[in-house]
Amino acid sequence: MIPKNFRDRVIAPSLLAADFSCIGEEVSRAIRAGADWMHLDVMDGHFVDNISFGPAVVQTVHESNDIYLDVHLMISRPDHYLQRFVAAGSDMITVHVEADHDVAETLRRIREAGCEAGLALNPATPMSAVEPFLDQIDLLLCMTVVPGFGGQAFMPEVLEKITTAARWREEKNLSFHIEVDGGIDAVTAARCYTAGANVMVAGSSTFRAPSMSDAVAEIRNA
Ligand code: DX5
Ligand code: ZN
């Protein structure tokens, strides 16, 4: 799988909104609908107020299909569990700056393991928190909802952070994707592209759409 350039639009349906009784088929459906990446939300019931799935499900997805796996770790100790998500077949591993770990060290280990490294920040976290790590990442995830649940409303105040991230990337001559996650549909995606984001995570608006292909195309062409 060839990694995408940060100038490419990437649509990443979130497995959280899929039918868990047939995960492999749901991922195939996303691929047929035109998905570029699969976004996998790992929640530990501690960093966020919900529990989703762990490395075994990541591995199942990895073995059932050939699609780039964008693994979003909403867990308190990403450093402790990192190796298991590497072994499960993750391509991108995104950790939160707010979690309890040495962020620089975790990012270094993700790349050393042969994965791409992502860093996420919650809507309430200022951009200054991620600034020291921008030369160590392949993706910056600006959460557009408070993480924990699918189906929440997009928070427009995050757009300003996307603009800042894109400006810093330009000024510092860096190279990383800017991803948004939470409440993304064709309407909010258009606003995020304009602000400078290129990776759109979309759960409810893709998996629960009458036509997933139409939904993915609408987000891509927004
Ligand atoms: C939120 C998760 C999201 C979620 C998005 O905690 O990180 O990836 O699945 O779901 P929608 O697109 O339904 O807002
Ligand atoms: Zn996510």
PDB file of N, CA and C and ligand atoms in Angstrom, residues 14 16 39 41 43 72 74 143 145 147-152 181-183 201-204, ligand 1:
ATOM      1  N   SER A  14     -15.130   5.173   9.406  1.00  0.00           N
ATOM      2  CA  SER A  14     -14.824   4.671  10.748  1.00  0.00           C
ATOM      3  C   SER A  14     -15.610   3.398  11.037  1.00  0.00           C
ATOM      4  N   LEU A  16     -16.357   2.085  13.655  1.00  0.00           N
ATOM      5  CA  LEU A  16     -17.254   2.203  14.808  1.00  0.00           C
ATOM      6  C   LEU A  16     -18.727   2.235  14.392  1.00  0.00           C
ATOM      7  N   HIS A  39     -10.595   3.564   9.158  1.00  0.00           N
ATOM      8  CA  HIS A  39     -10.269   4.203  10.447  1.00  0.00           C
ATOM      9  C   HIS A  39     -10.787   3.319  11.577  1.00  0.00           C
ATOM     10  N   ASP A  41     -11.215   2.872  15.608  1.00  0.00           N
ATOM     11  CA  ASP A  41     -11.247   3.606  16.871  1.00  0.00           C
ATOM     12  C   ASP A  41     -11.104   2.668  18.058  1.00  0.00           C
ATOM     13  N   MET A  43     -10.854   2.235  21.991  1.00  0.00           N
ATOM     14  CA  MET A  43     -11.215   2.960  23.222  1.00  0.00           C
ATOM     15  C   MET A  43     -11.102   2.035  24.424  1.00  0.00           C
ATOM     16  N   HIS A  72      -6.649   4.638  15.504  1.00  0.00           N
ATOM     17  CA  HIS A  72      -6.761   5.799  16.397  1.00  0.00           C
ATOM     18  C   HIS A  72      -6.876   5.284  17.831  1.00  0.00           C
ATOM     19  N   MET A  74      -7.496   5.753  21.412  1.00  0.00           N
ATOM     20  CA  MET A  74      -8.043   6.599  22.484  1.00  0.00           C
ATOM     21  C   MET A  74      -7.878   5.825  23.776  1.00  0.00           C
ATOM     22  N   MET A 143      -9.345  16.526  16.472  1.00  0.00           N
ATOM     23  CA  MET A 143     -10.664  15.977  16.804  1.00  0.00           C
ATOM     24  C   MET A 143     -11.706  17.081  16.661  1.00  0.00           C
ATOM     25  N   VAL A 145     -14.912  16.445  17.479  1.00  0.00           N
ATOM     26  CA  VAL A 145     -15.880  16.189  18.559  1.00  0.00           C
ATOM     27  C   VAL A 145     -15.051  15.774  19.772  1.00  0.00           C
ATOM     28  N   PRO A 147     -13.889  13.000  21.883  1.00  0.00           N
ATOM     29  CA  PRO A 147     -13.888  11.593  21.474  1.00  0.00           C
ATOM     30  C   PRO A 147     -14.614  10.683  22.458  1.00  0.00           C
ATOM     31  N   GLY A 148     -15.103   9.572  21.928  1.00  0.00           N
ATOM     32  CA  GLY A 148     -15.780   8.575  22.755  1.00  0.00           C
ATOM     33  C   GLY A 148     -16.957   7.927  22.038  1.00  0.00           C
ATOM     34  N   PHE A 149     -17.643   8.699  21.212  1.00  0.00           N
ATOM     35  CA  PHE A 149     -18.841   8.176  20.569  1.00  0.00           C
ATOM     36  C   PHE A 149     -18.977   8.680  19.137  1.00  0.00           C
ATOM     37  N   GLY A 150     -19.546   7.825  18.295  1.00  0.00           N
ATOM     38  CA  GLY A 150     -19.880   8.259  16.940  1.00  0.00           C
ATOM     39  C   GLY A 150     -21.168   9.068  16.982  1.00  0.00           C
ATOM     40  N   GLY A 151     -21.481   9.703  15.865  1.00  0.00           N
ATOM     41  CA  GLY A 151     -22.768  10.376  15.730  1.00  0.00           C
ATOM     42  C   GLY A 151     -22.913  11.705  16.444  1.00  0.00           C
ATOM     43  N   GLN A 152     -21.811  12.329  16.849  1.00  0.00           N
ATOM     44  CA  GLN A 152     -21.909  13.625  17.521  1.00  0.00           C
ATOM     45  C   GLN A 152     -21.802  14.767  16.495  1.00  0.00           C
ATOM     46  N   ASP A 181     -11.948  14.250  12.492  1.00  0.00           N
ATOM     47  CA  ASP A 181     -12.664  13.063  12.957  1.00  0.00           C
ATOM     48  C   ASP A 181     -13.783  13.498  13.890  1.00  0.00           C
ATOM     49  N   GLY A 182     -15.026  13.238  13.466  1.00  0.00           N
ATOM     50  CA  GLY A 182     -16.185  13.542  14.291  1.00  0.00           C
ATOM     51  C   GLY A 182     -17.147  14.477  13.580  1.00  0.00           C
ATOM     52  N   GLY A 183     -18.340  13.971  13.284  1.00  0.00           N
ATOM     53  CA  GLY A 183     -19.362  14.804  12.656  1.00  0.00           C
ATOM     54  C   GLY A 183     -19.045  15.202  11.225  1.00  0.00           C
ATOM     55  N   VAL A 201     -12.303  11.476   8.289  1.00  0.00           N
ATOM     56  CA  VAL A 201     -12.844  10.277   8.949  1.00  0.00           C
ATOM     57  C   VAL A 201     -14.355  10.467   9.023  1.00  0.00           C
ATOM     58  N   ALA A 202     -15.092   9.466   8.594  1.00  0.00           N
ATOM     59  CA  ALA A 202     -16.548   9.595   8.616  1.00  0.00           C
ATOM     60  C   ALA A 202     -17.167   8.251   8.962  1.00  0.00           C
ATOM     61  N   GLY A 203     -17.899   8.216  10.053  1.00  0.00           N
ATOM     62  CA  GLY A 203     -18.546   6.982  10.503  1.00  0.00           C
ATOM     63  C   GLY A 203     -19.995   6.929  10.078  1.00  0.00           C
ATOM     64  N   SER A 204     -20.839   7.613  10.826  1.00  0.00           N
ATOM     65  CA  SER A 204     -22.289   7.570  10.564  1.00  0.00           C
ATOM     66  C   SER A 204     -22.648   7.974   9.145  1.00  0.00           C
TER      67      SER A 204
HETATM   68  C1  DX5 B   1     -15.057   9.557  17.988  1.00  0.00           C
HETATM   69  C2  DX5 B   1     -14.295   8.629  17.034  1.00  0.00           C
HETATM   70  C3  DX5 B   1     -14.723   8.793  15.639  1.00  0.00           C
HETATM   71  C4  DX5 B   1     -16.133   8.393  15.330  1.00  0.00           C
HETATM   72  C5  DX5 B   1     -16.656   9.296  14.259  1.00  0.00           C
HETATM   73  O1  DX5 B   1     -14.693   9.268  19.278  1.00  0.00           O
HETATM   74  O2  DX5 B   1     -12.914   8.917  17.127  1.00  0.00           O
HETATM   75  O3  DX5 B   1     -13.826   8.187  14.714  1.00  0.00           O
HETATM   76  O4  DX5 B   1     -16.253   7.053  14.944  1.00  0.00           O
HETATM   77  O5  DX5 B   1     -17.992   9.036  14.081  1.00  0.00           O
HETATM   78  P1  DX5 B   1     -18.975   9.980  13.279  1.00  0.00           P
HETATM   79  O6  DX5 B   1     -18.425  10.154  11.901  1.00  0.00           O
HETATM   80  O7  DX5 B   1     -20.262   9.243  13.336  1.00  0.00           O
HETATM   81  O8  DX5 B   1     -19.012  11.307  14.016  1.00  0.00           O
END
